[in-house]
mmCIF file of C-alpha atoms and ligand atoms in Angstrom:
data_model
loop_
_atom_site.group_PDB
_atom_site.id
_atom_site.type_symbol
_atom_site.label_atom_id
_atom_site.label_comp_id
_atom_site.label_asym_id
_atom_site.label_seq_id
_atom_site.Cartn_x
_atom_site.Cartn_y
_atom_site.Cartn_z
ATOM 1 C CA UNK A 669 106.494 71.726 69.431
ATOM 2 C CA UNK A 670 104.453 73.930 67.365
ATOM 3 C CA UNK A 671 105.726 77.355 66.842
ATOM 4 C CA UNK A 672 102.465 78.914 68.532
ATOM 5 C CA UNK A 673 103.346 76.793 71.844
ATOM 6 C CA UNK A 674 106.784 77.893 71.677
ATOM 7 C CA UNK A 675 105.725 81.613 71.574
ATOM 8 C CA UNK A 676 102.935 81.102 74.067
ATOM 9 C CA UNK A 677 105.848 79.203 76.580
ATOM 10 C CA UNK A 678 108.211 82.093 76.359
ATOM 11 C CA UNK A 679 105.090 84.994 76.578
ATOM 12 C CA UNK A 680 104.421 82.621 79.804
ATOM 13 C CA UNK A 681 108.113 81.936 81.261
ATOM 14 C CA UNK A 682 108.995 85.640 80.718
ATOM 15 C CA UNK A 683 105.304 86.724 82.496
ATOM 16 C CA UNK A 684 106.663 84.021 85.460
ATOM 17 C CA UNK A 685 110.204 85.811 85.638
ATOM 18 C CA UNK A 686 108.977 89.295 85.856
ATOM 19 C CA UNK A 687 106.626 87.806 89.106
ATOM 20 C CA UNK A 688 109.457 86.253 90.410
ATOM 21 C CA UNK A 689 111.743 90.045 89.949
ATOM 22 C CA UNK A 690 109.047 92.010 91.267
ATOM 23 C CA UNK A 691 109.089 89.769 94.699
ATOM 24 C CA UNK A 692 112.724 89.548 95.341
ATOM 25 C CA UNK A 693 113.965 86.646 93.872
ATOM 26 C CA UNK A 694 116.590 87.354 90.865
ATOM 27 C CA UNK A 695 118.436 84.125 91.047
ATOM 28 C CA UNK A 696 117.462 80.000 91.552
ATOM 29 C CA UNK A 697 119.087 77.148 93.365
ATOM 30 C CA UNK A 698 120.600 74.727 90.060
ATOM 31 C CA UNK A 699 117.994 71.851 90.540
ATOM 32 C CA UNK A 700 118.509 68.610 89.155
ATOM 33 C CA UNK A 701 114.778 69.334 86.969
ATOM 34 C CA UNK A 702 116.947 72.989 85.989
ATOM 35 C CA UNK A 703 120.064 70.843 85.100
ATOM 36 C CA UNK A 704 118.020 68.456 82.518
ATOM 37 C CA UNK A 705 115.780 71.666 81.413
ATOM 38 C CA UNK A 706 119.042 73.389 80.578
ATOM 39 C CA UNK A 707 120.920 70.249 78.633
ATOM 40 C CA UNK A 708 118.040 69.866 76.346
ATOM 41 C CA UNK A 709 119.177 73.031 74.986
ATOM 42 C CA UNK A 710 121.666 72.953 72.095
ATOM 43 C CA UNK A 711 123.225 75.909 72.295
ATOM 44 C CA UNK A 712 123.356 77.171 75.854
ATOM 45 C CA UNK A 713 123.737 81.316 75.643
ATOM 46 C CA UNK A 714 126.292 82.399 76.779
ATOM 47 C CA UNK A 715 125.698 83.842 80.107
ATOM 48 C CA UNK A 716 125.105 87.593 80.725
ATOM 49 C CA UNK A 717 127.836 89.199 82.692
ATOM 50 C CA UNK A 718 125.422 90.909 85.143
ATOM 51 C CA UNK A 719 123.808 87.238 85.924
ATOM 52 C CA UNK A 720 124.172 86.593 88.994
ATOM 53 C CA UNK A 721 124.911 82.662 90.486
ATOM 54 C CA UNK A 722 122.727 81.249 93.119
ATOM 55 C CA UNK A 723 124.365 81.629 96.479
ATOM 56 C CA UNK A 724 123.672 79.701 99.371
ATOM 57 C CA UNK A 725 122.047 81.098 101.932
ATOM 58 C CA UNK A 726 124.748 80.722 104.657
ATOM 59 C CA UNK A 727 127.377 83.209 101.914
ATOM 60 C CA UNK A 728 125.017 85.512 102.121
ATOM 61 C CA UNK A 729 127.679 88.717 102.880
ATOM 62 C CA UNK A 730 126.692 90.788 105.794
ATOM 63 C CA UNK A 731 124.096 93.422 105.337
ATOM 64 C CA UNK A 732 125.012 97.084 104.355
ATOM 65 C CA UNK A 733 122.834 99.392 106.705
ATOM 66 C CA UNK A 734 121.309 102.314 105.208
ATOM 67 C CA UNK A 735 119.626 103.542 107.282
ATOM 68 C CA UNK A 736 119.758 104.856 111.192
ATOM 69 C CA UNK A 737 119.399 102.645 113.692
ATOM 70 C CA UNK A 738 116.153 102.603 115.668
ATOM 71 C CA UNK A 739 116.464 103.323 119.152
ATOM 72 C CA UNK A 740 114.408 100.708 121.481
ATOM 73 C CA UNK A 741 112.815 102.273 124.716
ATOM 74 C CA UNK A 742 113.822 99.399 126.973
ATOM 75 C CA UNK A 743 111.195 100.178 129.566
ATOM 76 C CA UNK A 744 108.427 100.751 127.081
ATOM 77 C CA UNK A 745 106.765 96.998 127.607
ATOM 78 C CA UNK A 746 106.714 97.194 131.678
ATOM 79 C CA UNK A 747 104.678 100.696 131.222
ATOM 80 C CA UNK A 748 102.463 100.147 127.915
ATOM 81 C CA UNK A 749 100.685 97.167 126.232
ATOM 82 C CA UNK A 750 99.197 96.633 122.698
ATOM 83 C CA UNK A 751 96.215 98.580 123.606
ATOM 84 C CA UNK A 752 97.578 101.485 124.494
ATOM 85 C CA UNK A 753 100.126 101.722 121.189
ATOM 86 C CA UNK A 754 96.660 101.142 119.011
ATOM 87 C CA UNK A 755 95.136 103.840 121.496
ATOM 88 C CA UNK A 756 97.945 106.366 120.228
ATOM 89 C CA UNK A 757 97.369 105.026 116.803
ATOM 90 C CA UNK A 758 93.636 105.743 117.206
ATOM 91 C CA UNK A 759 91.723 107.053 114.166
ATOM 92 C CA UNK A 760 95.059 107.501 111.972
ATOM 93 C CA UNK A 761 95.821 109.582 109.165
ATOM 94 C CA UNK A 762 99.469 110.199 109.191
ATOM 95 C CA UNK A 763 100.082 109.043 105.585
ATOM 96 C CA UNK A 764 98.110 108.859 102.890
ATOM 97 C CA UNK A 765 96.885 105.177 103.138
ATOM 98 C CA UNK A 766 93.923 106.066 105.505
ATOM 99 C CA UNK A 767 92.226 107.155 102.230
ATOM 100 C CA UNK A 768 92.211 103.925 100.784
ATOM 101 C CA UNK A 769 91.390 101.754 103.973
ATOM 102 C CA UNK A 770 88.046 100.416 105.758
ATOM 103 C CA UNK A 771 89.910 99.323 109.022
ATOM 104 C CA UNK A 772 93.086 99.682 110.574
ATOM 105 C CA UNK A 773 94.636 96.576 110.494
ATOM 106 C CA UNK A 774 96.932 96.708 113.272
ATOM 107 C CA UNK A 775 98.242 93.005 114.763
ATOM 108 C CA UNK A 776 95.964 90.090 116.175
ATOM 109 C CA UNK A 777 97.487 87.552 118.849
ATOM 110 C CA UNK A 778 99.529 86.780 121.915
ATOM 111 C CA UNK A 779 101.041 89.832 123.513
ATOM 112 C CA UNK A 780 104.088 87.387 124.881
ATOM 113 C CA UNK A 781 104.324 85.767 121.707
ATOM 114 C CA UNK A 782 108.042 84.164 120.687
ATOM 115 C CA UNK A 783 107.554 84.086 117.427
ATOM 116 C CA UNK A 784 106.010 87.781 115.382
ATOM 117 C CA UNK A 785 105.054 87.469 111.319
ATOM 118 C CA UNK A 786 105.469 90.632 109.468
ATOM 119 C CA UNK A 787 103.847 91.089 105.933
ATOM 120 C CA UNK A 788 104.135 94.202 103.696
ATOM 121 C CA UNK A 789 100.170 95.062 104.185
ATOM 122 C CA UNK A 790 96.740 94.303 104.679
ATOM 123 C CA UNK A 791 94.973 92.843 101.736
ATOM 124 C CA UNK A 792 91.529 93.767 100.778
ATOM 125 C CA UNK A 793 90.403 90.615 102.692
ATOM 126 C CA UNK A 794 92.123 92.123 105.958
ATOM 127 C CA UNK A 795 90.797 95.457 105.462
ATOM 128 C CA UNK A 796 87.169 94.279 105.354
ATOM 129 C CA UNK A 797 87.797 91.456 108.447
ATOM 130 C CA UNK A 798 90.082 94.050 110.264
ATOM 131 C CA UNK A 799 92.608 90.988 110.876
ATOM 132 C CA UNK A 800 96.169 90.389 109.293
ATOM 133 C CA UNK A 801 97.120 87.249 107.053
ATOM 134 C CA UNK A 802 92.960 86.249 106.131
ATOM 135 C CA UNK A 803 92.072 85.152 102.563
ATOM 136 C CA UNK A 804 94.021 81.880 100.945
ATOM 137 C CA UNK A 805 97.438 83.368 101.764
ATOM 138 C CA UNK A 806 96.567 83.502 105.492
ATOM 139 C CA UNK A 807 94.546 80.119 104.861
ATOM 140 C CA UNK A 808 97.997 78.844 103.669
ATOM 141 C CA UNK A 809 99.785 80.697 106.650
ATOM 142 C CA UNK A 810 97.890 79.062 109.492
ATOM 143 C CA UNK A 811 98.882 75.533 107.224
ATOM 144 C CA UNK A 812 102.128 76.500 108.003
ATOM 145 C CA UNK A 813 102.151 77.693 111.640
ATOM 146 C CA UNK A 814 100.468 74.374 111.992
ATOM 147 C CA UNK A 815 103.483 71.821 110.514
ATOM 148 C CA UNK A 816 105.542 73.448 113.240
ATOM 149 C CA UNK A 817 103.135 72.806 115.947
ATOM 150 C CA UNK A 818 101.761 76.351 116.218
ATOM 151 C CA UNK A 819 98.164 77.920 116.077
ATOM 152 C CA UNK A 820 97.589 81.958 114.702
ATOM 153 C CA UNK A 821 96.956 82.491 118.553
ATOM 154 C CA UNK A 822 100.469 81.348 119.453
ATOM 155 C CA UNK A 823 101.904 84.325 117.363
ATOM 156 C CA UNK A 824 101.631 87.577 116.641
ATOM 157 C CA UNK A 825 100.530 88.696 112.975
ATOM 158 C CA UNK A 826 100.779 92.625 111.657
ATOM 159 C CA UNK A 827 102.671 94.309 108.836
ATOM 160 C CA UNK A 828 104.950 96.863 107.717
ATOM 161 C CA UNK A 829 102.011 99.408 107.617
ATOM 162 C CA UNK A 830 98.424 98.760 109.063
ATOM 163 C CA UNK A 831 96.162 100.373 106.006
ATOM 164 C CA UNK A 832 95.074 98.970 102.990
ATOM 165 C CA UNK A 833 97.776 100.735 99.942
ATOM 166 C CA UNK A 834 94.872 101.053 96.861
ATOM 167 C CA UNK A 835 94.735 98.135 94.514
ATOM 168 C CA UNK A 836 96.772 96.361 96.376
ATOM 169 C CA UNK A 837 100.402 97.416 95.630
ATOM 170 C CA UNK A 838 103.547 97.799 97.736
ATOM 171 C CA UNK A 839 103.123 100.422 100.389
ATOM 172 C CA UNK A 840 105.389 103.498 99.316
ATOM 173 C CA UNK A 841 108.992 103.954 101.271
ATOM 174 C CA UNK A 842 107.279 107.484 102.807
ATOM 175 C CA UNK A 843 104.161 105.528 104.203
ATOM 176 C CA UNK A 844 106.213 102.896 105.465
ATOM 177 C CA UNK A 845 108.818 105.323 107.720
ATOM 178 C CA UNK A 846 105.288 106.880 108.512
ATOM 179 C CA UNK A 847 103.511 103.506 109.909
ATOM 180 C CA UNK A 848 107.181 101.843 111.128
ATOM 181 C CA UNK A 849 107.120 103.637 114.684
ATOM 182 C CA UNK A 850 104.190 101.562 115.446
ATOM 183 C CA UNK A 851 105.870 98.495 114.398
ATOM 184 C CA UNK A 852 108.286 99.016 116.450
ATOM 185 C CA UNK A 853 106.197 99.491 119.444
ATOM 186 C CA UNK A 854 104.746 96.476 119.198
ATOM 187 C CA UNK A 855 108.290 94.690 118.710
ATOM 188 C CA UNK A 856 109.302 96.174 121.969
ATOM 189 C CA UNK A 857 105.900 95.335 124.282
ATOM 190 C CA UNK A 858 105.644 91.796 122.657
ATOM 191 C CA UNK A 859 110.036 91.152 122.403
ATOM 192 C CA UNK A 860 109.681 87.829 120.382
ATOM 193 C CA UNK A 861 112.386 85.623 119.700
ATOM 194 C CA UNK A 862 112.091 85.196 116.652
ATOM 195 C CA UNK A 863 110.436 88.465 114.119
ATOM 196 C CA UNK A 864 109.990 86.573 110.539
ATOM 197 C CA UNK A 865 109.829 88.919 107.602
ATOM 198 C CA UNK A 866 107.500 87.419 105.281
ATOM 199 C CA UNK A 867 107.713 89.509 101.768
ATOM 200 C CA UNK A 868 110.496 90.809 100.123
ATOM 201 C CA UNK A 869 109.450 94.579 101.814
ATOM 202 C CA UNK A 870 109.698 93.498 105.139
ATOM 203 C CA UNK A 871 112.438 92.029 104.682
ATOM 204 C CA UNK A 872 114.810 94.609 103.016
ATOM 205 C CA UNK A 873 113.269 97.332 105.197
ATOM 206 C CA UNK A 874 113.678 95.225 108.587
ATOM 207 C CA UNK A 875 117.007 94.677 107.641
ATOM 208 C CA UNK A 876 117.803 97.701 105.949
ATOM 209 C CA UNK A 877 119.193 96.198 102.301
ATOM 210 C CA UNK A 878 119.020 96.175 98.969
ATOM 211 C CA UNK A 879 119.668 92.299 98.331
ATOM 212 C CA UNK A 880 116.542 90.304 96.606
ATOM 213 C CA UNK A 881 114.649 88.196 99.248
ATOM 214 C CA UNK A 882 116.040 85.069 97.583
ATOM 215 C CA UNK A 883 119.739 85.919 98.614
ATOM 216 C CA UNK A 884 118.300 87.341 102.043
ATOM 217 C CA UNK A 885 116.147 84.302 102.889
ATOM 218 C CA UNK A 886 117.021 81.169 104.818
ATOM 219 C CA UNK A 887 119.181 82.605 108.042
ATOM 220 C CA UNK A 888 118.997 84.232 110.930
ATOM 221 C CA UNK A 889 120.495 87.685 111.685
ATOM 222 C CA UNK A 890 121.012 89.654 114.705
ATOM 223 C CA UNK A 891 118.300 92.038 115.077
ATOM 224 C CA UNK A 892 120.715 94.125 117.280
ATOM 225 C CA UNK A 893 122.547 95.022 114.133
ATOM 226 C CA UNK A 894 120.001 97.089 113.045
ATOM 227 C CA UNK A 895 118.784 98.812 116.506
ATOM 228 C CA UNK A 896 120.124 99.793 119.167
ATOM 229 C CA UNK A 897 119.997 98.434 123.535
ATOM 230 C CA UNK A 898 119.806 95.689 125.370
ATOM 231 C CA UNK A 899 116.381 94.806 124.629
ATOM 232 C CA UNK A 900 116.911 93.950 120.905
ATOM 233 C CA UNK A 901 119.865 91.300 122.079
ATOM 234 C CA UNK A 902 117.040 88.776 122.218
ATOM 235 C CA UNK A 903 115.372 88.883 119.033
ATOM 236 C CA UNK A 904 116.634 87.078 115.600
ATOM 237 C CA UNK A 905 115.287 87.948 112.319
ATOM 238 C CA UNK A 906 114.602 85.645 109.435
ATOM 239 C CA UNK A 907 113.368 86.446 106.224
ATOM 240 C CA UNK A 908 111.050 84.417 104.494
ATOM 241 C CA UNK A 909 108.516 83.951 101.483
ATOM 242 C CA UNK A 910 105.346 85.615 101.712
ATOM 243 C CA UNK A 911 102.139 82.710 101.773
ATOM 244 C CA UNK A 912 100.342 84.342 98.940
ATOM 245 C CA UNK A 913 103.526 83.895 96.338
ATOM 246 C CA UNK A 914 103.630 80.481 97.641
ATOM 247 C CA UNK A 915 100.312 79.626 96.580
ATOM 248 C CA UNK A 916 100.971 80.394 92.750
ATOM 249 C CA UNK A 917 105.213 78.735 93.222
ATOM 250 C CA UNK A 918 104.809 75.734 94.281
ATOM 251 C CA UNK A 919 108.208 74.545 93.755
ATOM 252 C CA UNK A 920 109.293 77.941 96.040
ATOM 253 C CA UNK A 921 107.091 75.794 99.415
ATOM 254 C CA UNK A 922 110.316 73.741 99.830
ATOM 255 C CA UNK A 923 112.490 76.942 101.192
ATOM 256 C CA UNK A 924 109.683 77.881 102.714
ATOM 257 C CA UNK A 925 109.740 75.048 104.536
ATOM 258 C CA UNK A 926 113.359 75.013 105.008
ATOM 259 C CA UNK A 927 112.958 78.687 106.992
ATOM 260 C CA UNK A 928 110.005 77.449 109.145
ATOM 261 C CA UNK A 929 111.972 74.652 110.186
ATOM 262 C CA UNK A 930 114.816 77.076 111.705
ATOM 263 C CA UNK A 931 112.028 78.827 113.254
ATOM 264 C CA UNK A 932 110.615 75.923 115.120
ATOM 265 C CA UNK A 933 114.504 74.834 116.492
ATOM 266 C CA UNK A 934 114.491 78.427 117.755
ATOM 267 C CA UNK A 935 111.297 78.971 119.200
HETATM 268 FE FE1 LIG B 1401 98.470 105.708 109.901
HETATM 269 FE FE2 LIG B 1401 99.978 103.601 109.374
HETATM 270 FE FE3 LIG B 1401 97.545 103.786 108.299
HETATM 271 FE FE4 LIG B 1401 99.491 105.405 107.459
HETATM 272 S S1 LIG B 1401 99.429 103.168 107.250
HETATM 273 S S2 LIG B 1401 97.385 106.013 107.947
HETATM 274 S S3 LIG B 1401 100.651 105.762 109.372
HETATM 275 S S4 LIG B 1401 98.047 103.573 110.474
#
């Protein structure tokens, strides 16, 4: 290979990586395409000490909490629906996110859904259509819901915070402890089985940890473990891949998969 291809290839592998760190995912499952990739090499350097191994999902060690519990008001879904939590909500400006919205993007479908999808945000597509998950990602999404048998209506789609963080980057921790009471509103009027944490944020905020989504992905765990009463005994939480990185990693759709096949045994 020309040297020019070779520099291009790493500028491009190392551009890949850093996408890959900034969503989560630190380590890879040793593929039989890795395994030939890495025997082509010669001289194999040697490994860093602070690599990590893949680990298989059902290792993963049990999540340190770091934060406080949050306490579920058992009787909050006989006396209040959706529409009066987005009534409370009204015209918000609790954090500083309002500034950069055009809609409050607060949830969209059944109220006695089993199964609720969590993403990090709305994306500029959301804000303008005032609905979670639109755009390719949420084209993908519905894909998805669809290989296990389910429609967009048969669930219940919102996010870590409901406003639009400018250009499109993470929500900050402070908006997110802002916007997560009304999260967890909704989690006790609509009690799903199953809450799936699509996104490396919703995942290591749901479940209060530090791990990358890779090592987090691929089980369930006990939402009770990180709330408190009776009420949060019957939901599970499994944390997944968000659509929109699976639409430029391909090869990541097969774990993807692999979760929304759990999900469908559950639900
Ligand atoms: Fe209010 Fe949540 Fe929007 Fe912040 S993100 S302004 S808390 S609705």
């Amino acid at each position: 290979m020309p040297e020019d291809s070779k520099t291009d290839l790493i500028r491009d592998i190392r551009i890949l990586l850093n996408y890959h760190k900034s969503m989560g995912i630190d380590s890879y499952p040793r593929t039989k395409g890795l395994e030939r990739f890495l025997k082509k090499k010669k001289q194999p350097a040697a490994p860093s000490p602070s690599a990590r191994k893949y680990t298989s999902p059902k290792q993963v060690k049990p999540v340190a909490q770091t934060r406080e519990k949050h306490v579920f008001d058992p009787g909050l879904a006989k006396k209040a629906t959706l529409a009066d939590v987005r009534q409370e909500l009204g015209d918000c400006t609790r954090c500083g996110l309002h500034k950069s919205r055009t809609n409050i993007v607060f949830g969209q479908g059944d109220e006695k859904a089993k199964l609720l999808i969590i993403g990090p945000a709305p994306g500029a597509e959301d804000d303008r259509g005032a609905s979670p998950f639109l755009g390719a990602g949420g084209d993908l999404l519905t894909k998805m819901l669809a290989a296990i048998g389910l429609s967009r209506e048969d669930v219940y789609l919102t996010s870590l915070v409901k406003c639009l963080p400018a250009g499109g980057r993470p929500p900050r921790e402070e908006e997110v402890r802002t916007c997560l009471p009304f999260l967890f509103r909704q989690l006790e009027i609509i009690c799903p089985r199953v809450i799936c944490a699509m996104g490396k944020q919703p995942a290591q905020t749901l479940l209060h940890s530090k791990e990358s989504l890779f090592r987090l992905r691929g089980r369930f765990y006990d939402f009770n473990s990180f709330c408190s009463t009776e009420l949060a005994e019957q939901m599970l939480i499994i944390p997944t891949l968000h659509p929109t990185f699976l639409l430029d990693n391909e090869e990541m759709k097969k774990a993807s998969w692999q979760d929304l096949q759990m999900i469908q045994k559950k639900i």
